[in-house]
Tab-separated table of C-alpha atoms in Angstrom:
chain	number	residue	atom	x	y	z
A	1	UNK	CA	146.039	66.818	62.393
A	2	UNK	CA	142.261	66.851	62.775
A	3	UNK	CA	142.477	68.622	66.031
A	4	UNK	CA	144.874	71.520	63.859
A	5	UNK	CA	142.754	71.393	61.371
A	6	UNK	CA	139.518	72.020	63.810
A	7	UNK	CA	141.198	75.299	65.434
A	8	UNK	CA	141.465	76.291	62.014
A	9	UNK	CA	138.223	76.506	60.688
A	10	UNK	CA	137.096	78.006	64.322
A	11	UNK	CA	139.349	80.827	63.822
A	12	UNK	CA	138.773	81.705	59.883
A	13	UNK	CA	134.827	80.932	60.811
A	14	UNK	CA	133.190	84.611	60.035
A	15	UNK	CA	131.691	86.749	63.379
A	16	UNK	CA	127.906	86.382	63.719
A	17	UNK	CA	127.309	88.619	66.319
A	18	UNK	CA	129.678	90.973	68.470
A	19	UNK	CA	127.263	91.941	71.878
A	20	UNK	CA	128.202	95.291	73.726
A	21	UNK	CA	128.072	95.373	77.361
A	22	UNK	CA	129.651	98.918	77.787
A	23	UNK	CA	130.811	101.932	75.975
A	24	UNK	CA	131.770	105.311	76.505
A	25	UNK	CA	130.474	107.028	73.395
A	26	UNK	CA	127.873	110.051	74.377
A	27	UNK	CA	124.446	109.485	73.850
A	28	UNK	CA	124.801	105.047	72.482
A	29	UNK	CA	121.960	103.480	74.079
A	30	UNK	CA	122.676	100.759	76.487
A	31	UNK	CA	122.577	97.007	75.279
A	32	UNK	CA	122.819	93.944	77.428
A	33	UNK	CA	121.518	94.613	80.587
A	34	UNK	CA	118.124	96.532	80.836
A	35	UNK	CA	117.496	100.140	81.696
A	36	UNK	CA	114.598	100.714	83.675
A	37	UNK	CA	112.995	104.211	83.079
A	38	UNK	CA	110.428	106.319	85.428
A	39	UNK	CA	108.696	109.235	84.297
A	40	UNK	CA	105.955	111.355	85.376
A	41	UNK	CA	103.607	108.550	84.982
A	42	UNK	CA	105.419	106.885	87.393
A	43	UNK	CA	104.491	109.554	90.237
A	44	UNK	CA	101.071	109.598	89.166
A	45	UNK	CA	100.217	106.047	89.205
A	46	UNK	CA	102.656	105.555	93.303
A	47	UNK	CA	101.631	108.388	94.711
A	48	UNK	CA	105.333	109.178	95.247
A	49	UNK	CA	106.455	112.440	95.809
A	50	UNK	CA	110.076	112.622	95.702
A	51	UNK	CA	112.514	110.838	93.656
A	52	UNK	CA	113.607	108.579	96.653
A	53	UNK	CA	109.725	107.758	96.694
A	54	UNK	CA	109.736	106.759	93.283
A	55	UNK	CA	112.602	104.819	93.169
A	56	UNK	CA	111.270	102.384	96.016
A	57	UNK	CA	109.323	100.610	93.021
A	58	UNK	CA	112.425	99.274	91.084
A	59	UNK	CA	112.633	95.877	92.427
A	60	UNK	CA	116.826	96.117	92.469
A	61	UNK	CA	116.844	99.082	94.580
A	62	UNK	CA	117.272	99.133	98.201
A	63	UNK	CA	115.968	103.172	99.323
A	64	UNK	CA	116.357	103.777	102.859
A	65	UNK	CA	113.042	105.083	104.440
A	66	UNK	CA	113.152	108.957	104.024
A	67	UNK	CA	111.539	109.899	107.206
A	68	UNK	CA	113.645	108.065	109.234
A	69	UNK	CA	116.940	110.136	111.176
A	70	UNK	CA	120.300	109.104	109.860
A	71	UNK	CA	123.088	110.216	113.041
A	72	UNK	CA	126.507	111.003	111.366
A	73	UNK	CA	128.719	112.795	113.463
A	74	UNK	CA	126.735	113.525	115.984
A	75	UNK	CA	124.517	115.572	112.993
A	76	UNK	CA	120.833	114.410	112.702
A	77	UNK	CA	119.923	114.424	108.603
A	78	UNK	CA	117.139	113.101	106.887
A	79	UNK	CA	118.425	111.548	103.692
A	80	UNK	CA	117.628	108.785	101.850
A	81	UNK	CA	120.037	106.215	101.058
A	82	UNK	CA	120.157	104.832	97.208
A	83	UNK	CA	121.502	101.287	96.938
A	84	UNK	CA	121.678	98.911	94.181
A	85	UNK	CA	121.079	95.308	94.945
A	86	UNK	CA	121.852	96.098	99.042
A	87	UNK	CA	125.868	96.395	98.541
A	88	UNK	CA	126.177	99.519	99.798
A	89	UNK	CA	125.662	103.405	98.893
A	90	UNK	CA	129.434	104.121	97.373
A	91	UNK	CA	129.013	101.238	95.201
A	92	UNK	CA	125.671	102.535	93.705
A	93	UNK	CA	126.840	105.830	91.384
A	94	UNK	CA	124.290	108.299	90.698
A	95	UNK	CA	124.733	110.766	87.560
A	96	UNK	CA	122.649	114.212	86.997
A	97	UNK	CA	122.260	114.582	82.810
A	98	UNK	CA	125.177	111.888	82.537
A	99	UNK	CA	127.258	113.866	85.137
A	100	UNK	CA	129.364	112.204	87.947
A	101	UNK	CA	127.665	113.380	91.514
A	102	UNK	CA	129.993	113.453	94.665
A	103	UNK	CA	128.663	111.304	97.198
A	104	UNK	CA	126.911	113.157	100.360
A	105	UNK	CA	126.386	112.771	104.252
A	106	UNK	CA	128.877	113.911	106.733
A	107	UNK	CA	130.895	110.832	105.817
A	108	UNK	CA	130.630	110.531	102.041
A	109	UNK	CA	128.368	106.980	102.171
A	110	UNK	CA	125.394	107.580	99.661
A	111	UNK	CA	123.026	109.650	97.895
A	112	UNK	CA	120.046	111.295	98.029
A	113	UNK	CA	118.306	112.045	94.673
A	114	UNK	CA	115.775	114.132	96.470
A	115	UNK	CA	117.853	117.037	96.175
A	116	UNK	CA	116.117	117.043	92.886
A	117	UNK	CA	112.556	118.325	92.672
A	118	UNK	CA	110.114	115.963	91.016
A	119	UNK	CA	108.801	118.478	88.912
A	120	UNK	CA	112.463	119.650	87.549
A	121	UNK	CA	112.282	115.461	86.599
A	122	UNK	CA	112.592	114.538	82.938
A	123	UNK	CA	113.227	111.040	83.801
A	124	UNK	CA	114.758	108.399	85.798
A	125	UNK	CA	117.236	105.625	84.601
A	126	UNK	CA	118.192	103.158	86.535
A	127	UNK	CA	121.122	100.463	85.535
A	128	UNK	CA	120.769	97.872	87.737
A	129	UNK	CA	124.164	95.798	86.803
A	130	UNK	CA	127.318	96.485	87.331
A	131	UNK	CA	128.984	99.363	85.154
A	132	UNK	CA	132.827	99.143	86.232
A	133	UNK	CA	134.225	99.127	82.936
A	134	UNK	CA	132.526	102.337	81.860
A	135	UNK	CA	132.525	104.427	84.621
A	136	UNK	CA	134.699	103.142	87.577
A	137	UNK	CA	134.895	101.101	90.726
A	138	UNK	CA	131.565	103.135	91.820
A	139	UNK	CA	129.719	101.605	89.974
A	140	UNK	CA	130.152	97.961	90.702
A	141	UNK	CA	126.305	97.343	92.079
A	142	UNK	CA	125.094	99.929	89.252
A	143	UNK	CA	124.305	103.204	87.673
A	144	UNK	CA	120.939	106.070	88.426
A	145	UNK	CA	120.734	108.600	86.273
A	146	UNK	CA	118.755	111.913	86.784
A	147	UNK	CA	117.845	113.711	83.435
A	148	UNK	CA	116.105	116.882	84.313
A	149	UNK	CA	113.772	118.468	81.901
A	150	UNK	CA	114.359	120.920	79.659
A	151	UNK	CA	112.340	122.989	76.463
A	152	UNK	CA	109.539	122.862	78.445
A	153	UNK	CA	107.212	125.822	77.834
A	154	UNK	CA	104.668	126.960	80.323
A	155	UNK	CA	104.159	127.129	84.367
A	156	UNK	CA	103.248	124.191	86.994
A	157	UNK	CA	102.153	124.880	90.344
A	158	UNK	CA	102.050	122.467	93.220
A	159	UNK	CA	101.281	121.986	96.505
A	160	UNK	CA	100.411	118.986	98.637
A	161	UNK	CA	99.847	118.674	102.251
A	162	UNK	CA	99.665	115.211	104.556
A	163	UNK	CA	99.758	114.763	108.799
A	164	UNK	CA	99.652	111.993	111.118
A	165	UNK	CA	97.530	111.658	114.255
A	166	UNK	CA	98.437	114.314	116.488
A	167	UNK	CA	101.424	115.459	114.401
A	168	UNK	CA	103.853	115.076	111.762
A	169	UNK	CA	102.381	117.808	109.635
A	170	UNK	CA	103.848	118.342	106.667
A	171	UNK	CA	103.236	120.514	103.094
A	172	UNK	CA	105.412	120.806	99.279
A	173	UNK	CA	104.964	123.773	97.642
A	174	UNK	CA	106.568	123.498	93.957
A	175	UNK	CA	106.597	125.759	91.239
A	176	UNK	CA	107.809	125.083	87.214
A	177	UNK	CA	108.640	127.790	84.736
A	178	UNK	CA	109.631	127.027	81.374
A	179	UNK	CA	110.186	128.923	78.164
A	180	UNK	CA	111.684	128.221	74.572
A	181	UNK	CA	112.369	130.164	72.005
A	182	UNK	CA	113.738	129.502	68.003
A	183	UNK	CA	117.087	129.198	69.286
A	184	UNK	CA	116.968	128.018	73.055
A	185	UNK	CA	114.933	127.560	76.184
A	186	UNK	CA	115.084	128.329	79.519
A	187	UNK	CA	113.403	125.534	82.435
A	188	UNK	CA	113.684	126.657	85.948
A	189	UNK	CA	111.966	125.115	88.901
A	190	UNK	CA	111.620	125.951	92.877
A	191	UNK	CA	110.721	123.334	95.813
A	192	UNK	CA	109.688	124.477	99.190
A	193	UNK	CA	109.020	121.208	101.681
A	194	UNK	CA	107.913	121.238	105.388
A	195	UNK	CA	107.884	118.711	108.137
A	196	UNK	CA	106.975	118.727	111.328
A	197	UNK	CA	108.350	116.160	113.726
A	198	UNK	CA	106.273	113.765	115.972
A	199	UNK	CA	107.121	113.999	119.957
A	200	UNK	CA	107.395	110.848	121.598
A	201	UNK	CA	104.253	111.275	124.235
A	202	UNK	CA	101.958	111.063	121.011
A	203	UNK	CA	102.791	107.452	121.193
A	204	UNK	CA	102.396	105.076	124.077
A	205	UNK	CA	104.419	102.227	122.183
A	206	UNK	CA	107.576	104.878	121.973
A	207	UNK	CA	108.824	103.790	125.961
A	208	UNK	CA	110.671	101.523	127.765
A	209	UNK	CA	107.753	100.279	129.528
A	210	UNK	CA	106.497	97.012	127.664
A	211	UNK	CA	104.310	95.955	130.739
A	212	UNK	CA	100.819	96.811	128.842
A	213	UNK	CA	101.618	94.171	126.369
A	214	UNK	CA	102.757	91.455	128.833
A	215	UNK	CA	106.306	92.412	128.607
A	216	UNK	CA	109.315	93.498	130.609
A	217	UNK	CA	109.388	97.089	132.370
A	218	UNK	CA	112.600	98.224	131.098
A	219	UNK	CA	112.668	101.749	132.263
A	220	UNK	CA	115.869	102.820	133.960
A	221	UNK	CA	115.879	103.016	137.791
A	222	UNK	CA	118.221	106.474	136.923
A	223	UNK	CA	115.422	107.746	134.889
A	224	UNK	CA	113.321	109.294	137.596
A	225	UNK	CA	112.095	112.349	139.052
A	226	UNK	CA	112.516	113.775	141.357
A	227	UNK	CA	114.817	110.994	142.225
A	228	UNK	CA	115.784	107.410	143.426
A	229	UNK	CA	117.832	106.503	146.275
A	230	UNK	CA	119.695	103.072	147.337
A	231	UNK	CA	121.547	101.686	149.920
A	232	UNK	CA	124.448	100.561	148.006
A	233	UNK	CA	123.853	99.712	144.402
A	234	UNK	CA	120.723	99.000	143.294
A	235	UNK	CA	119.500	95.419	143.309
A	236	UNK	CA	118.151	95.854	139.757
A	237	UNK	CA	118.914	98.373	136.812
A	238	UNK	CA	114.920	98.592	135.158
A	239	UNK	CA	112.270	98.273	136.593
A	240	UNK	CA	110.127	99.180	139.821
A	241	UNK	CA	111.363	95.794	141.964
A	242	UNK	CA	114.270	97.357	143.342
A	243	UNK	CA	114.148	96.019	147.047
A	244	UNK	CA	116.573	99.019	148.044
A	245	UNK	CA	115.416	102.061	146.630
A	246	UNK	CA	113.679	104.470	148.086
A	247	UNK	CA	111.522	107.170	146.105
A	248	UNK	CA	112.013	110.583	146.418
A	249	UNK	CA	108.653	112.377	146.904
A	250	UNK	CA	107.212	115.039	144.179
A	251	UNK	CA	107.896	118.379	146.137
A	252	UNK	CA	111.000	117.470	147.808
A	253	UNK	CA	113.226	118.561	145.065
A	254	UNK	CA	114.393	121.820	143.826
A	255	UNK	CA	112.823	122.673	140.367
A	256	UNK	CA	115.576	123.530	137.495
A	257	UNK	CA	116.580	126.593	138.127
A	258	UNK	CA	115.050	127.623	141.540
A	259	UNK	CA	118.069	128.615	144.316
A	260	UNK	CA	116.336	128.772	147.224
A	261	UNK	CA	114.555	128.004	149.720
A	262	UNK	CA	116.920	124.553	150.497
A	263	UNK	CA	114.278	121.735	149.619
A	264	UNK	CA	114.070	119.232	152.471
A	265	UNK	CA	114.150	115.774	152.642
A	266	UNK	CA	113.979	112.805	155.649
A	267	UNK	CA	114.685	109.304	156.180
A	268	UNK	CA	110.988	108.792	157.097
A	269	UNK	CA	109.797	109.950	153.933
A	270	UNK	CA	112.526	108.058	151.943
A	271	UNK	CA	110.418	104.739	154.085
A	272	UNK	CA	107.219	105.908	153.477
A	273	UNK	CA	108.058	105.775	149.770
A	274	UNK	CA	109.761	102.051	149.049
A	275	UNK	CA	110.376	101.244	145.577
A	276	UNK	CA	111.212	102.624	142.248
A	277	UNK	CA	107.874	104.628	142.569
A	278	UNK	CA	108.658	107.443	140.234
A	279	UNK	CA	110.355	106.281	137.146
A	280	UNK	CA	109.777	108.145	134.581
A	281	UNK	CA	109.450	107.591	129.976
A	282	UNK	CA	112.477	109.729	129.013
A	283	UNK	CA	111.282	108.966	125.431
A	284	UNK	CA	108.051	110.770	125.728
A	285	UNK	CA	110.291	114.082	126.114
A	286	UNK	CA	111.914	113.149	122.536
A	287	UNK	CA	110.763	112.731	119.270
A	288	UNK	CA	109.968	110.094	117.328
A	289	UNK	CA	110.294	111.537	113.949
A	290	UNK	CA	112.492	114.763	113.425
A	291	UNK	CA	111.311	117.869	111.845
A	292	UNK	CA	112.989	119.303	108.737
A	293	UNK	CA	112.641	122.223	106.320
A	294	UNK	CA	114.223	121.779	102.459
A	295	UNK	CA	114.464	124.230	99.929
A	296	UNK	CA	115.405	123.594	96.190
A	297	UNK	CA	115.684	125.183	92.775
A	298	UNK	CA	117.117	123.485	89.386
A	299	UNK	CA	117.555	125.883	86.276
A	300	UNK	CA	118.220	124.098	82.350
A	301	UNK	CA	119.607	126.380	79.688
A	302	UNK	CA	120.220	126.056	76.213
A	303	UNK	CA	121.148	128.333	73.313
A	304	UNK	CA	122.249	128.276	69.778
A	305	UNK	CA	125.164	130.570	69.038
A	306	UNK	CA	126.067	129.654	65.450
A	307	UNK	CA	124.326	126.897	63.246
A	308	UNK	CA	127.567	124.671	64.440
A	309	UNK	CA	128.090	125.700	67.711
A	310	UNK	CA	125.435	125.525	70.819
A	311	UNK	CA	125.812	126.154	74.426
A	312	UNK	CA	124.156	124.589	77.650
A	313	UNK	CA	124.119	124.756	81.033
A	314	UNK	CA	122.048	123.646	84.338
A	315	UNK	CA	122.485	124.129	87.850
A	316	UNK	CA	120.463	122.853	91.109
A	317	UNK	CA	121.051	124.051	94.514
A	318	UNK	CA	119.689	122.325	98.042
A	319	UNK	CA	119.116	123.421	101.234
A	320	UNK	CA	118.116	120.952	104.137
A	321	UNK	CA	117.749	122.057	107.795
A	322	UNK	CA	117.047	119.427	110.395
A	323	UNK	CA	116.368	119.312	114.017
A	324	UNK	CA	115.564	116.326	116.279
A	325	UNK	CA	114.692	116.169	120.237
A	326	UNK	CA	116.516	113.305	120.780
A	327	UNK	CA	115.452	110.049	123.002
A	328	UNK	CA	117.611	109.985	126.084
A	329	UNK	CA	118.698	106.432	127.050
């Protein structure tokens, strides 16, 4: 029949073109979906200065802000979060040289490609489409991978410093070392970084007091010192219209600490003080950006033991310490 005969010639007809979407043979470049790549150039011409910096330029990727606290677990870090296309961090898989990289936090929800040091950075490639067939359910949103450099002979040094008004100091001090030789090399690199955090009185927007911009006061009436006192609850939570509180005066309290003498208080001067007189910007104790100290080193080795056999190896370690003066609510 014609309709026989069609099927026919559609199946004996001779293959054009056969298009690869994924493979698992080493080093085959990539062909369907683009690979974006960022280099040194690519710091030069941002201004970035870590790879979560960098990264913030690919359209595709979604990179938390860096200096913002992440709470997991009651722990305060300062990671960055690397998502593909905003589906979430464990559906974005990040590779060092091609290598599968456990996923971090306290809860095992992203990664941070900071813990590389942007002078141990060859390049960055960045896959964003999904990857599932190659290298797992990980990779649904996409694929980044870190290639850190290697053969490279001579030293880098450096440093860069940047603050904020009236705080947030901070300074990178970086160092590359690289050697080769007729049948290897050697690339190592260190990474010092320094933050100070900002405290929450350098601020006046960081309160709960939004009167100066025609806004509610919502400052606690439990947020006070020395103290507030009702007669039964009090006839508002925020605020200073509470119609039956009573302000304790400055001096009548006991200081943290102190034992003795027994501070006194009276009814009259719990009358002469109506109101919730004494509130008082728990955030301005806080922080509003947490400090942090990060070390880092990466180390590239390669060698040539026979003409057919060669050995490699690299290495990176990372070190963060944060600590945060938290707002009390």
């Amino acid at each position: 029949s014609p309709r026989h005969a069609a099927n026919h010639r559609a199946a004996t007809a001779p293959v054009e073109e056969v298009l690869v979407t994924g493979s698992l043979i080493r080093g085959t470049q990539a062909v369907g979906v683009p690979v974006t790549s960022l280099g040194t150039d690519d710091f030069k011409a941002t201004g970035a200065i870590t790879l979560s910096d960098v990264l913030k330029t690919v359209p595709a990727l979604f990179i938390q802000a860096s200096n913002t606290p992440a709470v997991q677990g009651g722990n305060q870090t300062r990671t960055a979060t690397l998502d593909i296309h905003k589906l979430g961090g464990t559906r974005t898989l990040m590779l060092i040289d091609g290598m599968r990289y456990p996923l971090q936090k306290q809860i095992a929800s992203n990664y941070d490609p900071s813990i590389i040091s942007a002078l141990a950075l060859d390049r960055l490639d960045v896959l964003p489409d999904g990857a599932s067939a190659t290298y797992g359910s990980d990779a649904v949103a996409g694929i980044v991978n870190v290639v850190l450099k290697r053969g490279f002979n001579g030293a880098i040094t450096q440093a860069r410093i940047g603050t904020a008004y009236e705080g947030d100091f901070n300074s990178q001090e970086a160092m590359l070392f690289g050697r080769t030789w007729d049948s290897g090399d050697i690339t190592v690199s260190f990474e010092h970084w320094e933050t100070a955090g900002l405290d929450g009185d350098k601020r006046d927007y960081f309160t709960t007091d939004f009167t100066p911009w025609g806004l509610d006061d919502q400052t606690s009436v439990r947020s006070a010192i020395p103290g507030i006192v009702s007669t039964g609850n009090p006839s508002t939570s925020t605020g200073p219209n509470c119609t039956n509180c009573y302000s304790v005066p400055k001096g009548a309290g006991w200081d943290y600490g102190s034992q003795s003498p027994a501070p006194t208080l009276t009814w009259a001067q719990l009358l002469a003080n109506k109101g919730a007189q004494n509130e008082f910007n728990a955030y301005s104790i806080g922080q509003i950006t947490n400090s942090q100290q990060r070390n880092g080193a990466n180390v590239t080795f390669d060698q040539d033991l026979t003409p057919e056999i060669s050995f490699f190896g690299e290495g990176f370690y990372s070190n963060r310490r944060v600590q945060l003066v938290s707002p009390a609510n």
